[in-house]
Amino acid sequence: MASDTPRTDEPDPNAVVDRYEQQLDDLLAEVDEPTPRADDSITLELAGLELSRRDLMKAGGTVGLATGLAGCSTWVGGGGSRQPTSSSNDGQTPAHTVPPGELDEYYGFWSGGHSGEIRVVGIPSMRELMRIPVFNTEGARGYGHDDTTSELLAEGGGYSWGDNHHPALSETGGDYDGEYLFVNDKANGRIARVDLTYFETDAILDVPNVQAVHGFCVQSPDTEYLFGNGEFRTPLPNDGRALDSPDEYASLFTAVDPESMSVEWQVRVDGNLDIVDTDKDGRWAIASAYNSEEATDVQGMTHDDRDFVKAFDVPRIQQAVDAGNYEEINGVPVVDGRRDSPLNQSDTPIVRYIPTPKSPHCVEVGPNGDYAFVAGKLSPTVTMLDIAALDTSSDPDDVVAGRPKVGLGPLHTTFDGNGHAYTSLFIDSQVAKWDIQAAVEADTNSTEPILEKYDVHYNPGHIQALEAMTTDPAGEWLVSLNKLSKDRFLDVGPIHPDNDQLFHIGQGEKSMELVADHPAYPEPHDCVFAHRDKLSPAKTWDPSDYKGDKPFVTPADSGVERTGERSVHVRASAMRSEYGIPDFQVKEGDEVTLTLTNIEEVPDIIHGAAIPAHDINLAVAPQDTRQATFTADEPGVYWVYCTYFCSALHLEMRSRMLVEPRE
Amino acid sequence: MASDTPRTDEPDPNAVVDRYEQQLDDLLAEVDEPTPRADDSITLELAGLELSRRDLMKAGGTVGLATGLAGCSTWVGGGGSRQPTSSSNDGQTPAHTVPPGELDEYYGFWSGGHSGEIRVVGIPSMRELMRIPVFNTEGARGYGHDDTTSELLAEGGGYSWGDNHHPALSETGGDYDGEYLFVNDKANGRIARVDLTYFETDAILDVPNVQAVHGFCVQSPDTEYLFGNGEFRTPLPNDGRALDSPDEYASLFTAVDPESMSVEWQVRVDGNLDIVDTDKDGRWAIASAYNSEEATDVQGMTHDDRDFVKAFDVPRIQQAVDAGNYEEINGVPVVDGRRDSPLNQSDTPIVRYIPTPKSPHCVEVGPNGDYAFVAGKLSPTVTMLDIAALDTSSDPDDVVAGRPKVGLGPLHTTFDGNGHAYTSLFIDSQVAKWDIQAAVEADTNSTEPILEKYDVHYNPGHIQALEAMTTDPAGEWLVSLNKLSKDRFLDVGPIHPDNDQLFHIGQGEKSMELVADHPAYPEPHDCVFAHRDKLSPAKTWDPSDYKGDKPFVTPADSGVERTGERSVHVRASAMRSEYGIPDFQVKEGDEVTLTLTNIEEVPDIIHGAAIPAHDINLAVAPQDTRQATFTADEPGVYWVYCTYFCSALHLEMRSRMLVEPRE
């Protein structure tokens, strides 16, 4: 249908970017300055220490140029960038395809962004092996359709979607134990747990007192806590008493018990919170942060040249909670971790504030636990924090071990276990590979830490090398999760896929090799890898693992039981190629509970049950039982059919619900 | 949690398969018979003309053996089967991987089964390029979250999921015109249209009078009708007057106008309906069918050795409608196409019933339009119907042009345009390649049509070669959509992916080459391919294409308007890196309409808008406008944030909703 509002009568939308253009002109004027500016005026470095004005002008497109921060496919990176090669095997790069009948070596778990799901991807093939619905309802697995998963989503706040960002695998002794995967929902401030025996979400926590749980990690080396950053500053409590008074807003850091999936305590801080990681000993949870200005718009949030990394001293916070040094808000002990809190005015602060340039984005703790790597986002640097010094020196300068200049828009850093760090450069659309030790020694020895830069396509966010978050990274493969794909795939309409690019990373200094582009449904945020030997998924269900009170229905148990004037319970087994009950009769208006057990013992023989006009959809794996409750509100005949193609007689696998009119 | 019902106290579930075991023993006893039985006793061929008893016994697993129809990974096919080779390029098979920066040559559109979505897959890389939510709500694209798509789903019956089976591309002059993709929902009897300019669902029709629209196709050579098979037999009307009286049930064939997406007419038939395809001239719609017994359980439905293909004479049905020869039921003209209908008791029947062995599954019309290929499912044959004879001879025997024996469990046939047919064999877990002309001549010349059999993994349903449904198939690649994957991928819990296997198909007689296994999220049903030159997707929105009454909101238009005592309209533009309105205040209990326009002109720069605690999720492509209406039911401060990573200042792209308490 035609719009009633002709575009030509509108003010020119581009006119509003005038002030950005002016800002960019100011920034570009600074590029010709021969001497890089000092750290306290990093703003201007944003325009491109490694970019000439000519390179910038190639970007084209008024809006793209005006903001100068994304979407410029013609931007090419600075020195050292290499063009992608073909995926052919040159004798050094192992094949990334997996021949028919062979298995991938690693599991990759992708957060699905605002799709609300987790995606299981095989590495190195990059094939999506499975989706695990988490914050979304989903038909193929019947998630959010049966009673148990519907209740799970309702307990988690009853929202219809989520925005999951940071998947994290449970650890024992510093390595993945294959038990659980956890992930946060930024949209509605939740944390979910996925049972890796069944590859199914089994708990969702709606975190009180915060908006937007963004940064999220598990405690190393043993997952006794989950840590989540409440990113947005809101009134505390947020009940309408304070509205447009940002001085009264607060961000909270949250610790969660992974077994009970309940909040243990929260810490109130100054400024916003962003990403978080823990050290390898479980002592410190280190969070990046922006908006120390505590502003509410983009200009205010990016005004200052410094923000603060916040290092949470977990044992000391626990001591404060044990000592009763907290305020209880909505049932949660909230400890005051602001800079001027009495708990921070001592030699043993519960939260250390480390000044860092400018709106830093990621924190990743390196594999040997020495350093936390903080990417500058609006500074072209990665700040390396000496984790041991957090305890031994009260001077923040002593905590900074190095600050290599890596390029424009550094967001995330990953590791190969071979002394190298790889930092994604959002604005440059590159990955910088650099030498960790050289970066530490750069101030004294003038060593050049940057080894290699490689173009990616385009605008990378997270990057992850194999098992980079463990104490023993596996190296070999690295994935750059690029936010834009632009021209890299066939056009599929205005909403493009992201582009997850697979690199082989060798042992040498310049050894990155782009081997494959992989389109990703928007918008994967991060991923984590585990060797296949570290997981032990079940092939069929064990009924003793059922959640909730569900029977195991055999063919002999199958039948209809009237449980009340207006309620019936239908129990049925399912096997190739029939249900335990060929038909059942209920009365108009009855509440019907349908319990279905798949009695197969052969893996991969799934049975489903759909009932037209009643929105019923159960997916039942071998030895599993699922249950749905609904109202039979219209008289008539309604077929029950199997949704999983289970045998050559699959079409004939049916039952009938006869709904008798009520007088 | 432990189940309250210990398994050991239950009756042995396997005990119920005793009668199947007895049946199987009876069948196996027949295998040794030297002479194949006549067509009227095809039941026994089911046990395996090409299988020895030893092969059958290798299947193992009581349930698997008992039904003998699926899930037996150790079954090996008959003569001519070849083991898969590696995906290495032997000089004849072109590479199926697509190097970074290069594009796939073909679009593949996969129906997503009970996921309710369409998947866009690049061929030959088999990479999933995009998902198009159709019958499901989905967060990444905000489908079912904004007002327009929520209303679309509500008009389509308000169901939360669908079971889409048969994607079909609109045709002009016998080739794909790139305008629309259509797909049916078996679960709730619907048909949807996807606009291929925007790769977005734009219409959903809830088909009256039927349950389970299963078979579905578009009319060739010009898509003036969509045809859908109502698979299940139900009372007509289904209002509770008839319940357990199957004699009064009916299946209906439905014709839909693809522009208005409304039902034109329906035809009542005997028996169930299954798959449908049209000839290349638009005259006949030919539907397979099962359950001519009109039974309600699997034993009854598979009792007889013959069923009937139903060929609908579209112009004659239209004439009957025009002449008023119909009964109007729920607003739809329903024509009586049962065998004993007066409309069929003439030389010009509206529906021809062609006897076919046994519970035939697919109908596919070959590329030159001569034959319709009907796979036997429970007969090891494909019946070839001479389409011209449908009009020239009243003797059904004259219509049968050939009936090659292809193997066990034939379900679907596809074509390479080179004189070959490829039939999926569900029970054999093979694809049979055969010579079409040799099959026609087999009776007279004793030619052997079967050229090659190739193992697939496992239990194939649909198979499709490139553009096989057009008059000019492209050959080269073929995909077998296998229902079980079993051991072909890393374990991902009890619900396995399907396995879409990619074959290169050469020109010769034995030229199939398995090149890749691809896991598929359950449960893709079918796919269709189109060369990339046949589609012209938009890179950004054209506001004149907006559905519904939506404004284009510029920064100057951005603001809050109180539209009633308890309603406000918030209009905002979105661009990197800010909304047109930095904050807005409403009152507790207000109904808030949020209209958001993405004013970017650069492709791939998407902006979103999420509001925590309000379940709001808009995804807005460049030049698009989306709108959500909700209630601000709790006082407090709620941030609005951008869900698509749009620039280095993406995190800071925010607005605030201040909800003032109402006195």
PDB file of C-alpha atoms in Angstrom, chain A residues 1-4 7 10 16-17 19-20 63-64 67 70 97 100-101 103-104 107 114 117 119 127-131 138-141 145 159-161 163 187-188 199 211 214 232-233 238 243-244 249 272 274 290 299 301 377 426 484-486 488 490-497 517 519 521-523 537-539 544 546 549 554-555 557 575-576 578 600 604 606 612-613 615-617 621 623 636-637 639 641 643-648 651-652 654 656, chain B residues 1-2 4 7 10 16-17 19-20 63 67 70 97 100-101 104 107 114 117 119 127-131 138-141 145 159-161 163 187-188 199 211 214 232-233 238 243-244 249 272 274 290 299 301 377 426 484-486 488-497 517 519 521-523 537-539 543-544 546 549 554-555 557 575-576 578 600 604 606 612-613 615-617 621 623 636-639 641 643-648 651-652 654 656:
ATOM      1  CA  MET A   1       0.000   0.000   0.000  1.00  0.00           C
ATOM      2  CA  ALA A   2       1.218   3.470  -0.736  1.00  0.00           C
ATOM      3  CA  SER A   3       2.282   5.642   2.143  1.00  0.00           C
ATOM      4  CA  ASP A   4       0.056   8.615   2.800  1.00  0.00           C
ATOM      5  CA  ARG A   7       8.846  11.470   1.151  1.00  0.00           C
ATOM      6  CA  GLU A  10       9.567  15.698   4.431  1.00  0.00           C
ATOM      7  CA  VAL A  16      20.189  16.409  10.981  1.00  0.00           C
ATOM      8  CA  VAL A  17      23.657  14.940  10.651  1.00  0.00           C
ATOM      9  CA  ARG A  19      26.588  18.506  13.611  1.00  0.00           C
ATOM     10  CA  TYR A  20      28.208  15.110  13.171  1.00  0.00           C
ATOM     11  CA  VAL A  63      25.205   9.169   7.011  1.00  0.00           C
ATOM     12  CA  GLY A  64      28.041   6.684   6.937  1.00  0.00           C
ATOM     13  CA  THR A  67      29.041   9.143  12.037  1.00  0.00           C
ATOM     14  CA  ALA A  70      30.331   1.803  10.808  1.00  0.00           C
ATOM     15  CA  THR A  97      35.235 -28.658   5.566  1.00  0.00           C
ATOM     16  CA  PRO A 100      30.421 -36.656   4.851  1.00  0.00           C
ATOM     17  CA  GLY A 101      30.334 -39.096   7.727  1.00  0.00           C
ATOM     18  CA  LEU A 103      32.529 -35.275  12.805  1.00  0.00           C
ATOM     19  CA  ASP A 104      33.564 -31.794  13.797  1.00  0.00           C
ATOM     20  CA  TYR A 107      31.402 -27.549  19.707  1.00  0.00           C
ATOM     21  CA  HIS A 114      17.692 -10.915  19.824  1.00  0.00           C
ATOM     22  CA  GLU A 117      18.320 -18.674  21.185  1.00  0.00           C
ATOM     23  CA  ARG A 119      23.089 -21.992  18.357  1.00  0.00           C
ATOM     24  CA  ARG A 127      27.699 -25.950  10.265  1.00  0.00           C
ATOM     25  CA  GLU A 128      24.828 -25.141  12.620  1.00  0.00           C
ATOM     26  CA  LEU A 129      24.141 -28.453  14.366  1.00  0.00           C
ATOM     27  CA  MET A 130      21.225 -27.418  16.558  1.00  0.00           C
ATOM     28  CA  ARG A 131      19.372 -24.468  17.997  1.00  0.00           C
ATOM     29  CA  GLU A 138       9.968 -22.237  19.237  1.00  0.00           C
ATOM     30  CA  GLY A 139       7.867 -24.747  17.370  1.00  0.00           C
ATOM     31  CA  ALA A 140      10.271 -27.439  16.189  1.00  0.00           C
ATOM     32  CA  ARG A 141      11.234 -28.363  19.742  1.00  0.00           C
ATOM     33  CA  HIS A 145       4.393 -24.942  23.928  1.00  0.00           C
ATOM     34  CA  TYR A 159       8.450 -12.152  27.995  1.00  0.00           C
ATOM     35  CA  SER A 160       8.171 -13.322  24.396  1.00  0.00           C
ATOM     36  CA  TRP A 161      11.793 -12.710  23.405  1.00  0.00           C
ATOM     37  CA  ASP A 163      18.534 -10.577  23.644  1.00  0.00           C
ATOM     38  CA  ALA A 187      16.532  -7.020  26.898  1.00  0.00           C
ATOM     39  CA  ASN A 188      14.797  -8.066  30.064  1.00  0.00           C
ATOM     40  CA  PHE A 199      20.759 -29.401  25.222  1.00  0.00           C
ATOM     41  CA  GLN A 211      17.794  -3.240  33.536  1.00  0.00           C
ATOM     42  CA  HIS A 214      24.772  -7.180  29.566  1.00  0.00           C
ATOM     43  CA  PHE A 232      21.634   0.680  32.442  1.00  0.00           C
ATOM     44  CA  ARG A 233      21.455   3.098  35.341  1.00  0.00           C
ATOM     45  CA  ASN A 238      12.569   1.927  40.106  1.00  0.00           C
ATOM     46  CA  LEU A 243      12.170   9.900  37.128  1.00  0.00           C
ATOM     47  CA  ASP A 244      14.281  12.470  35.273  1.00  0.00           C
ATOM     48  CA  TYR A 249      20.173   6.229  39.062  1.00  0.00           C
ATOM     49  CA  ASN A 272      27.415   2.153  33.757  1.00  0.00           C
ATOM     50  CA  ASP A 274      29.574  -3.178  30.311  1.00  0.00           C
ATOM     51  CA  TYR A 290      31.387   3.570  30.198  1.00  0.00           C
ATOM     52  CA  GLN A 299      27.031  13.195  23.593  1.00  0.00           C
ATOM     53  CA  MET A 301      28.082   9.554  27.709  1.00  0.00           C
ATOM     54  CA  LYS A 377      36.394   1.199  21.932  1.00  0.00           C
ATOM     55  CA  PHE A 426      35.234  -2.429  14.687  1.00  0.00           C
ATOM     56  CA  LEU A 484      27.780  -6.310   8.810  1.00  0.00           C
ATOM     57  CA  SER A 485      27.970  -8.561   5.767  1.00  0.00           C
ATOM     58  CA  LYS A 486      26.941  -6.045   3.093  1.00  0.00           C
ATOM     59  CA  ARG A 488      29.398 -10.921   0.967  1.00  0.00           C
ATOM     60  CA  LEU A 490      23.382 -13.193  -2.033  1.00  0.00           C
ATOM     61  CA  ASP A 491      20.915 -10.377  -1.343  1.00  0.00           C
ATOM     62  CA  VAL A 492      18.139 -11.457   1.003  1.00  0.00           C
ATOM     63  CA  GLY A 493      16.247  -8.203   1.424  1.00  0.00           C
ATOM     64  CA  PRO A 494      16.957  -5.212   3.645  1.00  0.00           C
ATOM     65  CA  ILE A 495      17.817  -7.260   6.740  1.00  0.00           C
ATOM     66  CA  HIS A 496      21.204  -8.835   6.072  1.00  0.00           C
ATOM     67  CA  PRO A 497      22.860 -11.728   7.852  1.00  0.00           C
ATOM     68  CA  ASP A 517      32.602 -16.631   5.298  1.00  0.00           C
ATOM     69  CA  PRO A 519      26.261 -15.987   7.136  1.00  0.00           C
ATOM     70  CA  TYR A 521      21.086 -15.007  11.331  1.00  0.00           C
ATOM     71  CA  PRO A 522      21.014 -11.725  13.215  1.00  0.00           C
ATOM     72  CA  GLU A 523      22.396 -11.049  15.597  1.00  0.00           C
ATOM     73  CA  PRO A 537      25.061 -35.324  25.599  1.00  0.00           C
ATOM     74  CA  ALA A 538      22.354 -37.908  26.191  1.00  0.00           C
ATOM     75  CA  LYS A 539      21.043 -39.790  23.173  1.00  0.00           C
ATOM     76  CA  SER A 544      14.462 -39.902  36.282  1.00  0.00           C
ATOM     77  CA  TYR A 546      12.153 -35.282  34.165  1.00  0.00           C
ATOM     78  CA  ASP A 549       5.633 -34.066  37.994  1.00  0.00           C
ATOM     79  CA  THR A 554       2.973 -46.769  28.509  1.00  0.00           C
ATOM     80  CA  PRO A 555       0.485 -48.124  25.960  1.00  0.00           C
ATOM     81  CA  ASP A 557      -1.533 -46.564  30.745  1.00  0.00           C
ATOM     82  CA  MET A 575       5.678 -45.197  19.019  1.00  0.00           C
ATOM     83  CA  ARG A 576       6.045 -45.932  15.322  1.00  0.00           C
ATOM     84  CA  GLU A 578       0.593 -45.006  16.480  1.00  0.00           C
ATOM     85  CA  GLU A 600      10.964 -45.548  21.700  1.00  0.00           C
ATOM     86  CA  ASP A 604      16.630 -39.944  16.827  1.00  0.00           C
ATOM     87  CA  ILE A 606      11.157 -38.274  17.773  1.00  0.00           C
ATOM     88  CA  PRO A 612      -5.272 -28.259  14.572  1.00  0.00           C
ATOM     89  CA  ALA A 613      -7.219 -25.220  15.757  1.00  0.00           C
ATOM     90  CA  ASP A 615      -2.336 -24.470  18.861  1.00  0.00           C
ATOM     91  CA  ILE A 616      -1.022 -27.675  20.433  1.00  0.00           C
ATOM     92  CA  ASN A 617       2.508 -28.719  19.583  1.00  0.00           C
ATOM     93  CA  ALA A 621      12.269 -37.377  22.194  1.00  0.00           C
ATOM     94  CA  GLN A 623      11.865 -41.885  26.609  1.00  0.00           C
ATOM     95  CA  GLY A 636     -16.146 -30.998  16.396  1.00  0.00           C
ATOM     96  CA  VAL A 637     -13.586 -33.541  15.300  1.00  0.00           C
ATOM     97  CA  TRP A 639      -7.149 -34.816  14.491  1.00  0.00           C
ATOM     98  CA  TYR A 641      -1.012 -35.910  14.193  1.00  0.00           C
ATOM     99  CA  THR A 643       4.877 -33.720  13.501  1.00  0.00           C
ATOM    100  CA  TYR A 644       8.183 -35.630  13.288  1.00  0.00           C
ATOM    101  CA  PHE A 645       8.617 -37.805  10.223  1.00  0.00           C
ATOM    102  CA  CYS A 646       9.066 -41.046  12.121  1.00  0.00           C
ATOM    103  CA  SER A 647       8.389 -43.879   9.655  1.00  0.00           C
ATOM    104  CA  ALA A 648       6.889 -44.632   6.251  1.00  0.00           C
ATOM    105  CA  LEU A 651       1.241 -39.686   7.851  1.00  0.00           C
ATOM    106  CA  GLU A 652      -1.046 -42.334   9.251  1.00  0.00           C
ATOM    107  CA  ARG A 654      -2.876 -40.073  14.189  1.00  0.00           C
ATOM    108  CA  ARG A 656      -8.790 -38.036  17.023  1.00  0.00           C
TER     109      ARG A 656
ATOM    110  CA  MET B   1      13.835 -34.066  39.641  1.00  0.00           C
ATOM    111  CA  ALA B   2      13.183 -37.750  40.042  1.00  0.00           C
ATOM    112  CA  ASP B   4       7.500 -40.472  40.977  1.00  0.00           C
ATOM    113  CA  ARG B   7      10.081 -47.425  35.200  1.00  0.00           C
ATOM    114  CA  GLU B  10       5.621 -50.276  34.372  1.00  0.00           C
ATOM    115  CA  VAL B  16       2.841 -53.833  22.620  1.00  0.00           C
ATOM    116  CA  VAL B  17       4.817 -54.362  19.454  1.00  0.00           C
ATOM    117  CA  ARG B  19       1.433 -57.782  16.782  1.00  0.00           C
ATOM    118  CA  TYR B  20       3.836 -55.846  14.551  1.00  0.00           C
ATOM    119  CA  VAL B  63      10.962 -51.271  17.995  1.00  0.00           C
ATOM    120  CA  THR B  67       7.766 -51.435  12.479  1.00  0.00           C
ATOM    121  CA  ALA B  70      12.571 -46.289   9.777  1.00  0.00           C
ATOM    122  CA  THR B  97      32.347 -24.546  -1.077  1.00  0.00           C
ATOM    123  CA  PRO B 100      35.234 -15.863   0.881  1.00  0.00           C
ATOM    124  CA  GLY B 101      33.892 -12.917  -1.063  1.00  0.00           C
ATOM    125  CA  ASP B 104      26.383 -18.701  -4.310  1.00  0.00           C
ATOM    126  CA  TYR B 107      18.844 -19.493  -3.879  1.00  0.00           C
ATOM    127  CA  HIS B 114       7.214 -27.128  12.592  1.00  0.00           C
ATOM    128  CA  GLU B 117       9.789 -20.491   9.125  1.00  0.00           C
ATOM    129  CA  ARG B 119      15.052 -20.755   5.380  1.00  0.00           C
ATOM    130  CA  ARG B 127      24.997 -21.971   3.967  1.00  0.00           C
ATOM    131  CA  GLU B 128      21.819 -20.616   5.552  1.00  0.00           C
ATOM    132  CA  LEU B 129      21.660 -17.020   4.367  1.00  0.00           C
ATOM    133  CA  MET B 130      18.509 -15.893   6.136  1.00  0.00           C
ATOM    134  CA  ARG B 131      15.414 -17.083   7.942  1.00  0.00           C
ATOM    135  CA  GLU B 138      10.667 -14.292  15.990  1.00  0.00           C
ATOM    136  CA  GLY B 139      12.787 -11.782  17.828  1.00  0.00           C
ATOM    137  CA  ALA B 140      15.686 -10.989  15.524  1.00  0.00           C
ATOM    138  CA  ARG B 141      13.410  -9.578  12.833  1.00  0.00           C
ATOM    139  CA  HIS B 145       6.346  -8.073  17.739  1.00  0.00           C
ATOM    140  CA  TYR B 159      -1.764 -19.430  16.329  1.00  0.00           C
ATOM    141  CA  SER B 160       1.705 -19.396  17.841  1.00  0.00           C
ATOM    142  CA  TRP B 161       3.314 -21.843  15.413  1.00  0.00           C
ATOM    143  CA  ASP B 163       4.059 -26.639  10.253  1.00  0.00           C
ATOM    144  CA  ALA B 187      -0.874 -27.734  11.551  1.00  0.00           C
ATOM    145  CA  ASN B 188      -3.549 -25.113  11.274  1.00  0.00           C
ATOM    146  CA  PHE B 199      11.992 -11.427   2.044  1.00  0.00           C
ATOM    147  CA  GLN B 211      -7.832 -29.484   8.636  1.00  0.00           C
ATOM    148  CA  HIS B 214      -0.690 -30.575   3.360  1.00  0.00           C
ATOM    149  CA  PHE B 232      -7.612 -34.852   7.067  1.00  0.00           C
ATOM    150  CA  ARG B 233     -11.193 -35.933   6.628  1.00  0.00           C
ATOM    151  CA  ASN B 238     -17.231 -29.467  11.636  1.00  0.00           C
ATOM    152  CA  LEU B 243     -18.492 -36.873  15.691  1.00  0.00           C
ATOM    153  CA  ASP B 244     -17.496 -40.542  15.502  1.00  0.00           C
ATOM    154  CA  TYR B 249     -16.132 -36.869   6.964  1.00  0.00           C
ATOM    155  CA  ASN B 272      -7.716 -38.345   2.048  1.00  0.00           C
ATOM    156  CA  ASP B 274      -1.763 -35.910   0.183  1.00  0.00           C
ATOM    157  CA  TYR B 290      -4.233 -42.386   0.722  1.00  0.00           C
ATOM    158  CA  GLN B 299      -4.329 -50.457  10.237  1.00  0.00           C
ATOM    159  CA  MET B 301      -5.824 -46.667   6.431  1.00  0.00           C
ATOM    160  CA  LYS B 377       5.251 -45.177  -0.480  1.00  0.00           C
ATOM    161  CA  PHE B 426      12.666 -43.786   2.658  1.00  0.00           C
ATOM    162  CA  LEU B 484      17.248 -38.882  10.417  1.00  0.00           C
ATOM    163  CA  SER B 485      20.905 -37.995  10.946  1.00  0.00           C
ATOM    164  CA  LYS B 486      21.706 -40.441  13.757  1.00  0.00           C
ATOM    165  CA  ARG B 488      26.422 -38.108  11.187  1.00  0.00           C
ATOM    166  CA  PHE B 489      27.003 -35.093  13.451  1.00  0.00           C
ATOM    167  CA  LEU B 490      28.263 -34.356  16.936  1.00  0.00           C
ATOM    168  CA  ASP B 491      25.690 -35.356  19.544  1.00  0.00           C
ATOM    169  CA  VAL B 492      23.411 -32.492  20.506  1.00  0.00           C
ATOM    170  CA  GLY B 493      21.028 -34.233  22.885  1.00  0.00           C
ATOM    171  CA  PRO B 494      17.990 -36.401  22.172  1.00  0.00           C
ATOM    172  CA  ILE B 495      16.562 -34.154  19.447  1.00  0.00           C
ATOM    173  CA  HIS B 496      18.822 -34.582  16.430  1.00  0.00           C
ATOM    174  CA  PRO B 497      19.123 -32.382  13.382  1.00  0.00           C
ATOM    175  CA  ASP B 517      26.310 -33.490   4.841  1.00  0.00           C
ATOM    176  CA  PRO B 519      22.641 -30.591   9.553  1.00  0.00           C
ATOM    177  CA  TYR B 521      17.177 -27.785  12.318  1.00  0.00           C
ATOM    178  CA  PRO B 522      14.060 -29.954  12.523  1.00  0.00           C
ATOM    179  CA  GLU B 523      12.147 -30.442  10.498  1.00  0.00           C
ATOM    180  CA  PRO B 537      15.606  -8.324  -3.525  1.00  0.00           C
ATOM    181  CA  ALA B 538      15.524  -4.741  -2.282  1.00  0.00           C
ATOM    182  CA  LYS B 539      18.545  -3.481  -0.388  1.00  0.00           C
ATOM    183  CA  PRO B 543       8.274   3.729   1.995  1.00  0.00           C
ATOM    184  CA  SER B 544       5.663   3.546  -0.764  1.00  0.00           C
ATOM    185  CA  TYR B 546       4.683   0.095   3.517  1.00  0.00           C
ATOM    186  CA  ASP B 549      -0.983   3.215   7.647  1.00  0.00           C
ATOM    187  CA  THR B 554      12.057  12.255  10.355  1.00  0.00           C
ATOM    188  CA  PRO B 555      14.101  13.759  13.181  1.00  0.00           C
ATOM    189  CA  ASP B 557       8.792  14.806  13.206  1.00  0.00           C
ATOM    190  CA  MET B 575      20.107   6.837  12.812  1.00  0.00           C
ATOM    191  CA  ARG B 576      23.643   6.173  13.951  1.00  0.00           C
ATOM    192  CA  GLU B 578      20.700   8.248  18.293  1.00  0.00           C
ATOM    193  CA  GLU B 600      19.526   5.518   7.058  1.00  0.00           C
ATOM    194  CA  ASP B 604      22.700  -3.220   6.141  1.00  0.00           C
ATOM    195  CA  ILE B 606      19.564  -1.833  10.826  1.00  0.00           C
ATOM    196  CA  PRO B 612      12.969  -3.684  29.078  1.00  0.00           C
ATOM    197  CA  ALA B 613      10.024  -4.993  31.089  1.00  0.00           C
ATOM    198  CA  ASP B 615       8.472  -6.901  25.816  1.00  0.00           C
ATOM    199  CA  ILE B 616       8.996  -4.358  23.039  1.00  0.00           C
ATOM    200  CA  ASN B 617      11.201  -5.344  20.135  1.00  0.00           C
ATOM    201  CA  ALA B 621      15.763  -1.777   8.162  1.00  0.00           C
ATOM    202  CA  GLN B 623      13.976   3.490   5.168  1.00  0.00           C
ATOM    203  CA  GLY B 636       9.557   4.118  36.609  1.00  0.00           C
ATOM    204  CA  VAL B 637      12.386   4.747  34.184  1.00  0.00           C
ATOM    205  CA  TYR B 638      12.702   2.364  31.236  1.00  0.00           C
ATOM    206  CA  TRP B 639      15.496   2.673  28.734  1.00  0.00           C
ATOM    207  CA  TYR B 641      18.011   0.685  23.382  1.00  0.00           C
ATOM    208  CA  THR B 643      19.285  -4.049  19.386  1.00  0.00           C
ATOM    209  CA  TYR B 644      21.272  -4.038  16.125  1.00  0.00           C
ATOM    210  CA  PHE B 645      24.984  -3.329  16.502  1.00  0.00           C
ATOM    211  CA  CYS B 646      24.991  -0.249  14.287  1.00  0.00           C
ATOM    212  CA  SER B 647      28.168   1.693  15.130  1.00  0.00           C
ATOM    213  CA  ALA B 648      30.933   1.979  17.684  1.00  0.00           C
ATOM    214  CA  LEU B 651      25.721   0.919  23.215  1.00  0.00           C
ATOM    215  CA  GLU B 652      25.083   4.602  23.700  1.00  0.00           C
ATOM    216  CA  ARG B 654      19.376   5.017  23.710  1.00  0.00           C
ATOM    217  CA  ARG B 656      14.362   6.857  28.019  1.00  0.00           C
TER     218      ARG B 656
END
